[in-house]
Amino acid sequence: MEILRWVWILAWVEGPLIAVLLLVGLLIGSGVGSAYTRARRGWADYQTVKKTVPTARKTAWLLIRGVTTKIGVVALLLIGAVAYAAVAPDDDEAAGPAPGPSATTSERPGR
């Protein structure tokens, strides 16, 4: 008789218990499934972007190389101009002394 009583209690509790376990399983499964879907989508996007990186990297290096070449050429021109200005003879010294606007003191004015 005691066994029949336990069987009846288990039968009475079994229906709602299975329903609760099923609901918990559905909630956990939907959360895990959506996380898995996001992960797969992210992986696919990563693979797509990864394939385009070598082209973007080559383009970036090409642009950097062009800019540094132009900066180098301008820097060399500036250094050359400064070196030329430092070595070139001074035009004012080569011409000799310039006449002054005042009269010479050896002669008297008006005579």
PDB file of N, CA and C in Angstrom:
ATOM      1  N   MET A   1       0.800  -1.194   0.000  1.00  0.00           N
ATOM      2  CA  MET A   1       0.000   0.000   0.000  1.00  0.00           C
ATOM      3  C   MET A   1       0.845   1.262   0.000  1.00  0.00           C
ATOM      4  N   GLU A   2       1.921   1.185   0.733  1.00  0.00           N
ATOM      5  CA  GLU A   2       2.831   2.333   0.803  1.00  0.00           C
ATOM      6  C   GLU A   2       3.434   2.617  -0.576  1.00  0.00           C
ATOM      7  N   ILE A   3       3.732   1.596  -1.314  1.00  0.00           N
ATOM      8  CA  ILE A   3       4.315   1.767  -2.637  1.00  0.00           C
ATOM      9  C   ILE A   3       3.298   2.411  -3.581  1.00  0.00           C
ATOM     10  N   LEU A   4       2.070   2.033  -3.503  1.00  0.00           N
ATOM     11  CA  LEU A   4       1.049   2.624  -4.358  1.00  0.00           C
ATOM     12  C   LEU A   4       0.870   4.111  -4.046  1.00  0.00           C
ATOM     13  N   ARG A   5       1.011   4.424  -2.786  1.00  0.00           N
ATOM     14  CA  ARG A   5       0.891   5.834  -2.404  1.00  0.00           C
ATOM     15  C   ARG A   5       2.019   6.651  -3.045  1.00  0.00           C
ATOM     16  N   TRP A   6       3.271   6.152  -3.001  1.00  0.00           N
ATOM     17  CA  TRP A   6       4.392   6.848  -3.614  1.00  0.00           C
ATOM     18  C   TRP A   6       4.239   6.911  -5.128  1.00  0.00           C
ATOM     19  N   VAL A   7       3.730   5.897  -5.728  1.00  0.00           N
ATOM     20  CA  VAL A   7       3.504   5.903  -7.165  1.00  0.00           C
ATOM     21  C   VAL A   7       2.479   6.964  -7.522  1.00  0.00           C
ATOM     22  N   TRP A   8       1.433   7.082  -6.703  1.00  0.00           N
ATOM     23  CA  TRP A   8       0.402   8.080  -6.966  1.00  0.00           C
ATOM     24  C   TRP A   8       0.965   9.496  -6.797  1.00  0.00           C
ATOM     25  N   ILE A   9       1.823   9.719  -5.775  1.00  0.00           N
ATOM     26  CA  ILE A   9       2.430  11.040  -5.546  1.00  0.00           C
ATOM     27  C   ILE A   9       3.364  11.385  -6.704  1.00  0.00           C
ATOM     28  N   LEU A  10       4.158  10.423  -7.133  1.00  0.00           N
ATOM     29  CA  LEU A  10       5.059  10.672  -8.252  1.00  0.00           C
ATOM     30  C   LEU A  10       4.287  10.957  -9.540  1.00  0.00           C
ATOM     31  N   ALA A  11       3.199  10.251  -9.750  1.00  0.00           N
ATOM     32  CA  ALA A  11       2.379  10.481 -10.933  1.00  0.00           C
ATOM     33  C   ALA A  11       1.751  11.868 -10.879  1.00  0.00           C
ATOM     34  N   TRP A  12       1.374  12.286  -9.667  1.00  0.00           N
ATOM     35  CA  TRP A  12       0.744  13.599  -9.510  1.00  0.00           C
ATOM     36  C   TRP A  12       1.770  14.722  -9.702  1.00  0.00           C
ATOM     37  N   VAL A  13       3.020  14.536  -9.250  1.00  0.00           N
ATOM     38  CA  VAL A  13       4.069  15.546  -9.342  1.00  0.00           C
ATOM     39  C   VAL A  13       4.780  15.474 -10.694  1.00  0.00           C
ATOM     40  N   GLU A  14       4.737  14.344 -11.319  1.00  0.00           N
ATOM     41  CA  GLU A  14       5.496  14.140 -12.542  1.00  0.00           C
ATOM     42  C   GLU A  14       5.072  15.061 -13.677  1.00  0.00           C
ATOM     43  N   GLY A  15       3.819  15.287 -13.885  1.00  0.00           N
ATOM     44  CA  GLY A  15       3.325  16.145 -14.980  1.00  0.00           C
ATOM     45  C   GLY A  15       3.832  17.573 -14.871  1.00  0.00           C
ATOM     46  N   PRO A  16       3.590  18.272 -13.744  1.00  0.00           N
ATOM     47  CA  PRO A  16       4.106  19.640 -13.627  1.00  0.00           C
ATOM     48  C   PRO A  16       5.633  19.696 -13.613  1.00  0.00           C
ATOM     49  N   LEU A  17       6.298  18.687 -13.019  1.00  0.00           N
ATOM     50  CA  LEU A  17       7.755  18.663 -12.980  1.00  0.00           C
ATOM     51  C   LEU A  17       8.324  18.561 -14.393  1.00  0.00           C
ATOM     52  N   ILE A  18       7.757  17.722 -15.197  1.00  0.00           N
ATOM     53  CA  ILE A  18       8.210  17.583 -16.588  1.00  0.00           C
ATOM     54  C   ILE A  18       7.961  18.886 -17.347  1.00  0.00           C
ATOM     55  N   ALA A  19       6.819  19.530 -17.086  1.00  0.00           N
ATOM     56  CA  ALA A  19       6.523  20.799 -17.751  1.00  0.00           C
ATOM     57  C   ALA A  19       7.535  21.875 -17.358  1.00  0.00           C
ATOM     58  N   VAL A  20       7.874  21.951 -16.077  1.00  0.00           N
ATOM     59  CA  VAL A  20       8.851  22.942 -15.606  1.00  0.00           C
ATOM     60  C   VAL A  20      10.229  22.639 -16.190  1.00  0.00           C
ATOM     61  N   LEU A  21      10.643  21.393 -16.174  1.00  0.00           N
ATOM     62  CA  LEU A  21      11.933  21.024 -16.746  1.00  0.00           C
ATOM     63  C   LEU A  21      11.976  21.323 -18.247  1.00  0.00           C
ATOM     64  N   LEU A  22      10.894  21.064 -18.938  1.00  0.00           N
ATOM     65  CA  LEU A  22      10.827  21.371 -20.360  1.00  0.00           C
ATOM     66  C   LEU A  22      10.944  22.877 -20.602  1.00  0.00           C
ATOM     67  N   LEU A  23      10.262  23.680 -19.786  1.00  0.00           N
ATOM     68  CA  LEU A  23      10.326  25.128 -19.924  1.00  0.00           C
ATOM     69  C   LEU A  23      11.744  25.651 -19.652  1.00  0.00           C
ATOM     70  N   VAL A  24      12.379  25.131 -18.597  1.00  0.00           N
ATOM     71  CA  VAL A  24      13.756  25.532 -18.293  1.00  0.00           C
ATOM     72  C   VAL A  24      14.691  25.122 -19.435  1.00  0.00           C
ATOM     73  N   GLY A  25      14.509  23.932 -19.959  1.00  0.00           N
ATOM     74  CA  GLY A  25      15.324  23.478 -21.086  1.00  0.00           C
ATOM     75  C   GLY A  25      15.135  24.341 -22.319  1.00  0.00           C
ATOM     76  N   LEU A  26      13.893  24.755 -22.581  1.00  0.00           N
ATOM     77  CA  LEU A  26      13.638  25.629 -23.726  1.00  0.00           C
ATOM     78  C   LEU A  26      14.300  26.993 -23.546  1.00  0.00           C
ATOM     79  N   LEU A  27      14.236  27.559 -22.349  1.00  0.00           N
ATOM     80  CA  LEU A  27      14.862  28.857 -22.100  1.00  0.00           C
ATOM     81  C   LEU A  27      16.386  28.782 -22.251  1.00  0.00           C
ATOM     82  N   ILE A  28      16.978  27.770 -21.657  1.00  0.00           N
ATOM     83  CA  ILE A  28      18.430  27.617 -21.766  1.00  0.00           C
ATOM     84  C   ILE A  28      18.825  27.322 -23.215  1.00  0.00           C
ATOM     85  N   GLY A  29      18.085  26.486 -23.892  1.00  0.00           N
ATOM     86  CA  GLY A  29      18.376  26.142 -25.283  1.00  0.00           C
ATOM     87  C   GLY A  29      18.254  27.323 -26.219  1.00  0.00           C
ATOM     88  N   SER A  30      17.239  28.165 -26.001  1.00  0.00           N
ATOM     89  CA  SER A  30      17.099  29.335 -26.873  1.00  0.00           C
ATOM     90  C   SER A  30      18.244  30.322 -26.640  1.00  0.00           C
ATOM     91  N   GLY A  31      18.675  30.489 -25.383  1.00  0.00           N
ATOM     92  CA  GLY A  31      19.806  31.373 -25.104  1.00  0.00           C
ATOM     93  C   GLY A  31      21.090  30.866 -25.726  1.00  0.00           C
ATOM     94  N   VAL A  32      21.352  29.572 -25.575  1.00  0.00           N
ATOM     95  CA  VAL A  32      22.558  28.983 -26.140  1.00  0.00           C
ATOM     96  C   VAL A  32      22.492  28.997 -27.668  1.00  0.00           C
ATOM     97  N   GLY A  33      21.322  28.728 -28.211  1.00  0.00           N
ATOM     98  CA  GLY A  33      21.167  28.723 -29.669  1.00  0.00           C
ATOM     99  C   GLY A  33      21.389  30.095 -30.275  1.00  0.00           C
ATOM    100  N   SER A  34      20.857  31.144 -29.632  1.00  0.00           N
ATOM    101  CA  SER A  34      21.062  32.491 -30.174  1.00  0.00           C
ATOM    102  C   SER A  34      22.530  32.900 -30.048  1.00  0.00           C
ATOM    103  N   ALA A  35      23.184  32.502 -28.962  1.00  0.00           N
ATOM    104  CA  ALA A  35      24.616  32.800 -28.822  1.00  0.00           C
ATOM    105  C   ALA A  35      25.420  32.067 -29.897  1.00  0.00           C
ATOM    106  N   TYR A  36      25.054  30.840 -30.183  1.00  0.00           N
ATOM    107  CA  TYR A  36      25.738  30.066 -31.224  1.00  0.00           C
ATOM    108  C   TYR A  36      25.529  30.719 -32.595  1.00  0.00           C
ATOM    109  N   THR A  37      24.318  31.188 -32.848  1.00  0.00           N
ATOM    110  CA  THR A  37      24.021  31.844 -34.128  1.00  0.00           C
ATOM    111  C   THR A  37      24.846  33.116 -34.282  1.00  0.00           C
ATOM    112  N   ARG A  38      24.930  33.916 -33.208  1.00  0.00           N
ATOM    113  CA  ARG A  38      25.751  35.125 -33.263  1.00  0.00           C
ATOM    114  C   ARG A  38      27.214  34.793 -33.493  1.00  0.00           C
ATOM    115  N   ALA A  39      27.694  33.741 -32.840  1.00  0.00           N
ATOM    116  CA  ALA A  39      29.093  33.344 -33.003  1.00  0.00           C
ATOM    117  C   ALA A  39      29.370  32.892 -34.440  1.00  0.00           C
ATOM    118  N   ARG A  40      28.478  32.125 -35.019  1.00  0.00           N
ATOM    119  CA  ARG A  40      28.672  31.677 -36.410  1.00  0.00           C
ATOM    120  C   ARG A  40      28.637  32.862 -37.378  1.00  0.00           C
ATOM    121  N   ARG A  41      27.712  33.794 -37.147  1.00  0.00           N
ATOM    122  CA  ARG A  41      27.622  34.969 -38.007  1.00  0.00           C
ATOM    123  C   ARG A  41      28.894  35.820 -37.869  1.00  0.00           C
ATOM    124  N   GLY A  42      29.364  35.981 -36.652  1.00  0.00           N
ATOM    125  CA  GLY A  42      30.606  36.728 -36.428  1.00  0.00           C
ATOM    126  C   GLY A  42      31.801  36.066 -37.091  1.00  0.00           C
ATOM    127  N   TRP A  43      31.855  34.742 -37.017  1.00  0.00           N
ATOM    128  CA  TRP A  43      32.950  34.010 -37.649  1.00  0.00           C
ATOM    129  C   TRP A  43      32.917  34.182 -39.165  1.00  0.00           C
ATOM    130  N   ALA A  44      31.721  34.129 -39.738  1.00  0.00           N
ATOM    131  CA  ALA A  44      31.589  34.312 -41.188  1.00  0.00           C
ATOM    132  C   ALA A  44      32.010  35.732 -41.586  1.00  0.00           C
ATOM    133  N   ASP A  45      31.593  36.730 -40.797  1.00  0.00           N
ATOM    134  CA  ASP A  45      32.002  38.112 -41.086  1.00  0.00           C
ATOM    135  C   ASP A  45      33.510  38.266 -40.953  1.00  0.00           C
ATOM    136  N   TYR A  46      34.087  37.640 -39.944  1.00  0.00           N
ATOM    137  CA  TYR A  46      35.536  37.705 -39.745  1.00  0.00           C
ATOM    138  C   TYR A  46      36.277  37.106 -40.940  1.00  0.00           C
ATOM    139  N   GLN A  47      35.807  35.967 -41.425  1.00  0.00           N
ATOM    140  CA  GLN A  47      36.450  35.334 -42.571  1.00  0.00           C
ATOM    141  C   GLN A  47      36.350  36.220 -43.810  1.00  0.00           C
ATOM    142  N   THR A  48      35.207  36.885 -43.996  1.00  0.00           N
ATOM    143  CA  THR A  48      35.029  37.770 -45.143  1.00  0.00           C
ATOM    144  C   THR A  48      35.993  38.954 -45.070  1.00  0.00           C
ATOM    145  N   VAL A  49      36.098  39.559 -43.893  1.00  0.00           N
ATOM    146  CA  VAL A  49      36.984  40.713 -43.731  1.00  0.00           C
ATOM    147  C   VAL A  49      38.444  40.282 -43.831  1.00  0.00           C
ATOM    148  N   LYS A  50      38.749  39.099 -43.329  1.00  0.00           N
ATOM    149  CA  LYS A  50      40.121  38.604 -43.366  1.00  0.00           C
ATOM    150  C   LYS A  50      40.612  38.453 -44.801  1.00  0.00           C
ATOM    151  N   LYS A  51      39.720  38.104 -45.707  1.00  0.00           N
ATOM    152  CA  LYS A  51      40.112  37.947 -47.110  1.00  0.00           C
ATOM    153  C   LYS A  51      40.416  39.296 -47.757  1.00  0.00           C
ATOM    154  N   THR A  52      39.803  40.379 -47.280  1.00  0.00           N
ATOM    155  CA  THR A  52      40.025  41.699 -47.869  1.00  0.00           C
ATOM    156  C   THR A  52      41.226  42.412 -47.250  1.00  0.00           C
ATOM    157  N   VAL A  53      41.764  41.920 -46.133  1.00  0.00           N
ATOM    158  CA  VAL A  53      42.861  42.605 -45.439  1.00  0.00           C
ATOM    159  C   VAL A  53      44.128  42.685 -46.288  1.00  0.00           C
ATOM    160  N   PRO A  54      44.580  41.632 -46.975  1.00  0.00           N
ATOM    161  CA  PRO A  54      45.808  41.782 -47.760  1.00  0.00           C
ATOM    162  C   PRO A  54      45.721  42.902 -48.789  1.00  0.00           C
ATOM    163  N   THR A  55      44.597  43.064 -49.427  1.00  0.00           N
ATOM    164  CA  THR A  55      44.437  44.145 -50.412  1.00  0.00           C
ATOM    165  C   THR A  55      44.507  45.496 -49.720  1.00  0.00           C
ATOM    166  N   ALA A  56      43.829  45.623 -48.583  1.00  0.00           N
ATOM    167  CA  ALA A  56      43.855  46.886 -47.853  1.00  0.00           C
ATOM    168  C   ALA A  56      45.259  47.169 -47.321  1.00  0.00           C
ATOM    169  N   ARG A  57      45.957  46.144 -46.886  1.00  0.00           N
ATOM    170  CA  ARG A  57      47.314  46.325 -46.374  1.00  0.00           C
ATOM    171  C   ARG A  57      48.249  46.793 -47.487  1.00  0.00           C
ATOM    172  N   LYS A  58      48.133  46.182 -48.661  1.00  0.00           N
ATOM    173  CA  LYS A  58      48.974  46.591 -49.785  1.00  0.00           C
ATOM    174  C   LYS A  58      48.681  48.043 -50.178  1.00  0.00           C
ATOM    175  N   THR A  59      47.415  48.410 -50.180  1.00  0.00           N
ATOM    176  CA  THR A  59      47.034  49.778 -50.523  1.00  0.00           C
ATOM    177  C   THR A  59      47.579  50.759 -49.493  1.00  0.00           C
ATOM    178  N   ALA A  60      47.481  50.411 -48.224  1.00  0.00           N
ATOM    179  CA  ALA A  60      47.982  51.297 -47.173  1.00  0.00           C
ATOM    180  C   ALA A  60      49.491  51.490 -47.291  1.00  0.00           C
ATOM    181  N   TRP A  61      50.230  50.413 -47.531  1.00  0.00           N
ATOM    182  CA  TRP A  61      51.680  50.542 -47.675  1.00  0.00           C
ATOM    183  C   TRP A  61      52.037  51.348 -48.909  1.00  0.00           C
ATOM    184  N   LEU A  62      51.265  51.192 -49.971  1.00  0.00           N
ATOM    185  CA  LEU A  62      51.515  51.974 -51.177  1.00  0.00           C
ATOM    186  C   LEU A  62      51.323  53.465 -50.903  1.00  0.00           C
ATOM    187  N   LEU A  63      50.262  53.816 -50.184  1.00  0.00           N
ATOM    188  CA  LEU A  63      50.027  55.219 -49.847  1.00  0.00           C
ATOM    189  C   LEU A  63      51.113  55.760 -48.914  1.00  0.00           C
ATOM    190  N   ILE A  64      51.496  54.963 -47.931  1.00  0.00           N
ATOM    191  CA  ILE A  64      52.541  55.401 -47.003  1.00  0.00           C
ATOM    192  C   ILE A  64      53.856  55.600 -47.738  1.00  0.00           C
ATOM    193  N   ARG A  65      54.183  54.697 -48.638  1.00  0.00           N
ATOM    194  CA  ARG A  65      55.412  54.810 -49.408  1.00  0.00           C
ATOM    195  C   ARG A  65      55.401  56.079 -50.262  1.00  0.00           C
ATOM    196  N   GLY A  66      54.274  56.378 -50.884  1.00  0.00           N
ATOM    197  CA  GLY A  66      54.171  57.589 -51.706  1.00  0.00           C
ATOM    198  C   GLY A  66      54.333  58.858 -50.888  1.00  0.00           C
ATOM    199  N   VAL A  67      53.699  58.890 -49.726  1.00  0.00           N
ATOM    200  CA  VAL A  67      53.791  60.085 -48.880  1.00  0.00           C
ATOM    201  C   VAL A  67      55.209  60.268 -48.356  1.00  0.00           C
ATOM    202  N   THR A  68      55.827  59.191 -47.889  1.00  0.00           N
ATOM    203  CA  THR A  68      57.193  59.318 -47.370  1.00  0.00           C
ATOM    204  C   THR A  68      58.177  59.689 -48.477  1.00  0.00           C
ATOM    205  N   THR A  69      57.948  59.234 -49.690  1.00  0.00           N
ATOM    206  CA  THR A  69      58.820  59.612 -50.803  1.00  0.00           C
ATOM    207  C   THR A  69      58.711  61.108 -51.075  1.00  0.00           C
ATOM    208  N   LYS A  70      57.496  61.621 -51.079  1.00  0.00           N
ATOM    209  CA  LYS A  70      57.315  63.059 -51.310  1.00  0.00           C
ATOM    210  C   LYS A  70      57.921  63.885 -50.188  1.00  0.00           C
ATOM    211  N   ILE A  71      57.739  63.448 -48.959  1.00  0.00           N
ATOM    212  CA  ILE A  71      58.326  64.169 -47.814  1.00  0.00           C
ATOM    213  C   ILE A  71      59.846  64.116 -47.909  1.00  0.00           C
ATOM    214  N   GLY A  72      60.405  62.982 -48.301  1.00  0.00           N
ATOM    215  CA  GLY A  72      61.854  62.859 -48.448  1.00  0.00           C
ATOM    216  C   GLY A  72      62.402  63.770 -49.522  1.00  0.00           C
ATOM    217  N   VAL A  73      61.716  63.867 -50.638  1.00  0.00           N
ATOM    218  CA  VAL A  73      62.175  64.735 -51.726  1.00  0.00           C
ATOM    219  C   VAL A  73      62.155  66.196 -51.276  1.00  0.00           C
ATOM    220  N   VAL A  74      61.093  66.614 -50.606  1.00  0.00           N
ATOM    221  CA  VAL A  74      61.004  67.997 -50.119  1.00  0.00           C
ATOM    222  C   VAL A  74      62.100  68.267 -49.092  1.00  0.00           C
ATOM    223  N   ALA A  75      62.344  67.313 -48.189  1.00  0.00           N
ATOM    224  CA  ALA A  75      63.394  67.482 -47.181  1.00  0.00           C
ATOM    225  C   ALA A  75      64.769  67.590 -47.847  1.00  0.00           C
ATOM    226  N   LEU A  76      65.043  66.762 -48.836  1.00  0.00           N
ATOM    227  CA  LEU A  76      66.328  66.851 -49.539  1.00  0.00           C
ATOM    228  C   LEU A  76      66.488  68.186 -50.267  1.00  0.00           C
ATOM    229  N   LEU A  77      65.419  68.679 -50.867  1.00  0.00           N
ATOM    230  CA  LEU A  77      65.490  69.987 -51.522  1.00  0.00           C
ATOM    231  C   LEU A  77      65.773  71.097 -50.515  1.00  0.00           C
ATOM    232  N   LEU A  78      65.136  71.040 -49.371  1.00  0.00           N
ATOM    233  CA  LEU A  78      65.378  72.057 -48.341  1.00  0.00           C
ATOM    234  C   LEU A  78      66.802  71.979 -47.810  1.00  0.00           C
ATOM    235  N   ILE A  79      67.293  70.775 -47.560  1.00  0.00           N
ATOM    236  CA  ILE A  79      68.667  70.609 -47.074  1.00  0.00           C
ATOM    237  C   ILE A  79      69.659  71.105 -48.130  1.00  0.00           C
ATOM    238  N   GLY A  80      69.397  70.804 -49.384  1.00  0.00           N
ATOM    239  CA  GLY A  80      70.263  71.284 -50.462  1.00  0.00           C
ATOM    240  C   GLY A  80      70.260  72.796 -50.566  1.00  0.00           C
ATOM    241  N   ALA A  81      69.080  73.410 -50.401  1.00  0.00           N
ATOM    242  CA  ALA A  81      69.007  74.875 -50.470  1.00  0.00           C
ATOM    243  C   ALA A  81      69.768  75.508 -49.311  1.00  0.00           C
ATOM    244  N   VAL A  82      69.649  74.942 -48.120  1.00  0.00           N
ATOM    245  CA  VAL A  82      70.373  75.471 -46.966  1.00  0.00           C
ATOM    246  C   VAL A  82      71.874  75.279 -47.153  1.00  0.00           C
ATOM    247  N   ALA A  83      72.295  74.125 -47.652  1.00  0.00           N
ATOM    248  CA  ALA A  83      73.721  73.882 -47.881  1.00  0.00           C
ATOM    249  C   ALA A  83      74.270  74.819 -48.947  1.00  0.00           C
ATOM    250  N   TYR A  84      73.521  75.053 -50.001  1.00  0.00           N
ATOM    251  CA  TYR A  84      73.958  75.977 -51.059  1.00  0.00           C
ATOM    252  C   TYR A  84      74.083  77.394 -50.516  1.00  0.00           C
ATOM    253  N   ALA A  85      73.112  77.810 -49.698  1.00  0.00           N
ATOM    254  CA  ALA A  85      73.158  79.152 -49.126  1.00  0.00           C
ATOM    255  C   ALA A  85      74.332  79.301 -48.159  1.00  0.00           C
ATOM    256  N   ALA A  86      74.707  78.236 -47.469  1.00  0.00           N
ATOM    257  CA  ALA A  86      75.805  78.316 -46.517  1.00  0.00           C
ATOM    258  C   ALA A  86      77.156  78.354 -47.226  1.00  0.00           C
ATOM    259  N   VAL A  87      77.286  77.710 -48.367  1.00  0.00           N
ATOM    260  CA  VAL A  87      78.566  77.601 -49.071  1.00  0.00           C
ATOM    261  C   VAL A  87      78.749  78.729 -50.086  1.00  0.00           C
ATOM    262  N   ALA A  88      77.694  79.253 -50.648  1.00  0.00           N
ATOM    263  CA  ALA A  88      77.782  80.250 -51.723  1.00  0.00           C
ATOM    264  C   ALA A  88      78.442  81.532 -51.195  1.00  0.00           C
ATOM    265  N   PRO A  89      79.241  82.205 -52.042  1.00  0.00           N
ATOM    266  CA  PRO A  89      79.880  83.460 -51.614  1.00  0.00           C
ATOM    267  C   PRO A  89      78.837  84.544 -51.389  1.00  0.00           C
ATOM    268  N   ASP A  90      79.154  85.420 -50.459  1.00  0.00           N
ATOM    269  CA  ASP A  90      78.231  86.507 -50.136  1.00  0.00           C
ATOM    270  C   ASP A  90      78.375  87.585 -51.202  1.00  0.00           C
ATOM    271  N   ASP A  91      77.325  87.986 -51.860  1.00  0.00           N
ATOM    272  CA  ASP A  91      77.370  88.966 -52.937  1.00  0.00           C
ATOM    273  C   ASP A  91      77.774  90.344 -52.425  1.00  0.00           C
ATOM    274  N   ASP A  92      77.417  90.713 -51.222  1.00  0.00           N
ATOM    275  CA  ASP A  92      77.732  92.038 -50.677  1.00  0.00           C
ATOM    276  C   ASP A  92      79.225  92.186 -50.427  1.00  0.00           C
ATOM    277  N   GLU A  93      79.907  91.142 -49.999  1.00  0.00           N
ATOM    278  CA  GLU A  93      81.335  91.215 -49.729  1.00  0.00           C
ATOM    279  C   GLU A  93      82.157  91.269 -51.026  1.00  0.00           C
ATOM    280  N   ALA A  94      81.705  90.639 -52.082  1.00  0.00           N
ATOM    281  CA  ALA A  94      82.437  90.590 -53.339  1.00  0.00           C
ATOM    282  C   ALA A  94      82.373  91.920 -54.078  1.00  0.00           C
ATOM    283  N   ALA A  95      81.375  92.723 -53.874  1.00  0.00           N
ATOM    284  CA  ALA A  95      81.215  93.970 -54.608  1.00  0.00           C
ATOM    285  C   ALA A  95      82.117  95.072 -54.071  1.00  0.00           C
ATOM    286  N   GLY A  96      82.625  94.966 -52.877  1.00  0.00           N
ATOM    287  CA  GLY A  96      83.472  96.012 -52.302  1.00  0.00           C
ATOM    288  C   GLY A  96      82.625  96.994 -51.509  1.00  0.00           C
ATOM    289  N   PRO A  97      83.298  97.991 -50.941  1.00  0.00           N
ATOM    290  CA  PRO A  97      82.555  98.942 -50.118  1.00  0.00           C
ATOM    291  C   PRO A  97      81.682  99.854 -50.984  1.00  0.00           C
ATOM    292  N   ALA A  98      80.537 100.170 -50.510  1.00  0.00           N
ATOM    293  CA  ALA A  98      79.609 101.040 -51.227  1.00  0.00           C
ATOM    294  C   ALA A  98      79.887 102.487 -50.824  1.00  0.00           C
ATOM    295  N   PRO A  99      79.699 103.428 -51.748  1.00  0.00           N
ATOM    296  CA  PRO A  99      79.913 104.840 -51.406  1.00  0.00           C
ATOM    297  C   PRO A  99      78.876 105.310 -50.387  1.00  0.00           C
ATOM    298  N   GLY A 100      79.327 106.112 -49.467  1.00  0.00           N
ATOM    299  CA  GLY A 100      78.429 106.626 -48.442  1.00  0.00           C
ATOM    300  C   GLY A 100      77.744 107.900 -48.898  1.00  0.00           C
ATOM    301  N   PRO A 101      76.655 108.252 -48.319  1.00  0.00           N
ATOM    302  CA  PRO A 101      75.936 109.461 -48.714  1.00  0.00           C
ATOM    303  C   PRO A 101      76.575 110.744 -48.195  1.00  0.00           C
ATOM    304  N   SER A 102      77.500 110.659 -47.257  1.00  0.00           N
ATOM    305  CA  SER A 102      78.097 111.881 -46.711  1.00  0.00           C
ATOM    306  C   SER A 102      79.303 112.297 -47.536  1.00  0.00           C
ATOM    307  N   ALA A 103      79.674 113.536 -47.457  1.00  0.00           N
ATOM    308  CA  ALA A 103      80.810 114.057 -48.193  1.00  0.00           C
ATOM    309  C   ALA A 103      82.095 113.652 -47.490  1.00  0.00           C
ATOM    310  N   THR A 104      83.200 113.629 -48.246  1.00  0.00           N
ATOM    311  CA  THR A 104      84.477 113.278 -47.651  1.00  0.00           C
ATOM    312  C   THR A 104      85.001 114.452 -46.831  1.00  0.00           C
ATOM    313  N   THR A 105      85.785 114.184 -45.847  1.00  0.00           N
ATOM    314  CA  THR A 105      86.293 115.230 -44.953  1.00  0.00           C
ATOM    315  C   THR A 105      87.545 115.887 -45.488  1.00  0.00           C
ATOM    316  N   SER A 106      88.178 115.312 -46.514  1.00  0.00           N
ATOM    317  CA  SER A 106      89.408 115.918 -47.031  1.00  0.00           C
ATOM    318  C   SER A 106      89.147 117.169 -47.862  1.00  0.00           C
ATOM    319  N   GLU A 107      88.024 117.309 -48.438  1.00  0.00           N
ATOM    320  CA  GLU A 107      87.678 118.487 -49.230  1.00  0.00           C
ATOM    321  C   GLU A 107      86.722 119.383 -48.452  1.00  0.00           C
ATOM    322  N   ARG A 108      86.861 120.664 -48.701  1.00  0.00           N
ATOM    323  CA  ARG A 108      85.942 121.585 -48.066  1.00  0.00           C
ATOM    324  C   ARG A 108      84.739 121.794 -48.966  1.00  0.00           C
ATOM    325  N   PRO A 109      83.605 121.786 -48.399  1.00  0.00           N
ATOM    326  CA  PRO A 109      82.439 122.037 -49.242  1.00  0.00           C
ATOM    327  C   PRO A 109      82.369 123.491 -49.713  1.00  0.00           C
ATOM    328  N   GLY A 110      82.005 123.680 -50.921  1.00  0.00           N
ATOM    329  CA  GLY A 110      81.786 124.988 -51.495  1.00  0.00           C
ATOM    330  C   GLY A 110      83.023 125.660 -52.023  1.00  0.00           C
ATOM    331  N   ARG A 111      84.164 125.144 -52.038  1.00  0.00           N
ATOM    332  CA  ARG A 111      85.361 125.777 -52.562  1.00  0.00           C
ATOM    333  C   ARG A 111      85.874 125.141 -53.765  1.00  0.00           C
TER     334      ARG A 111
END
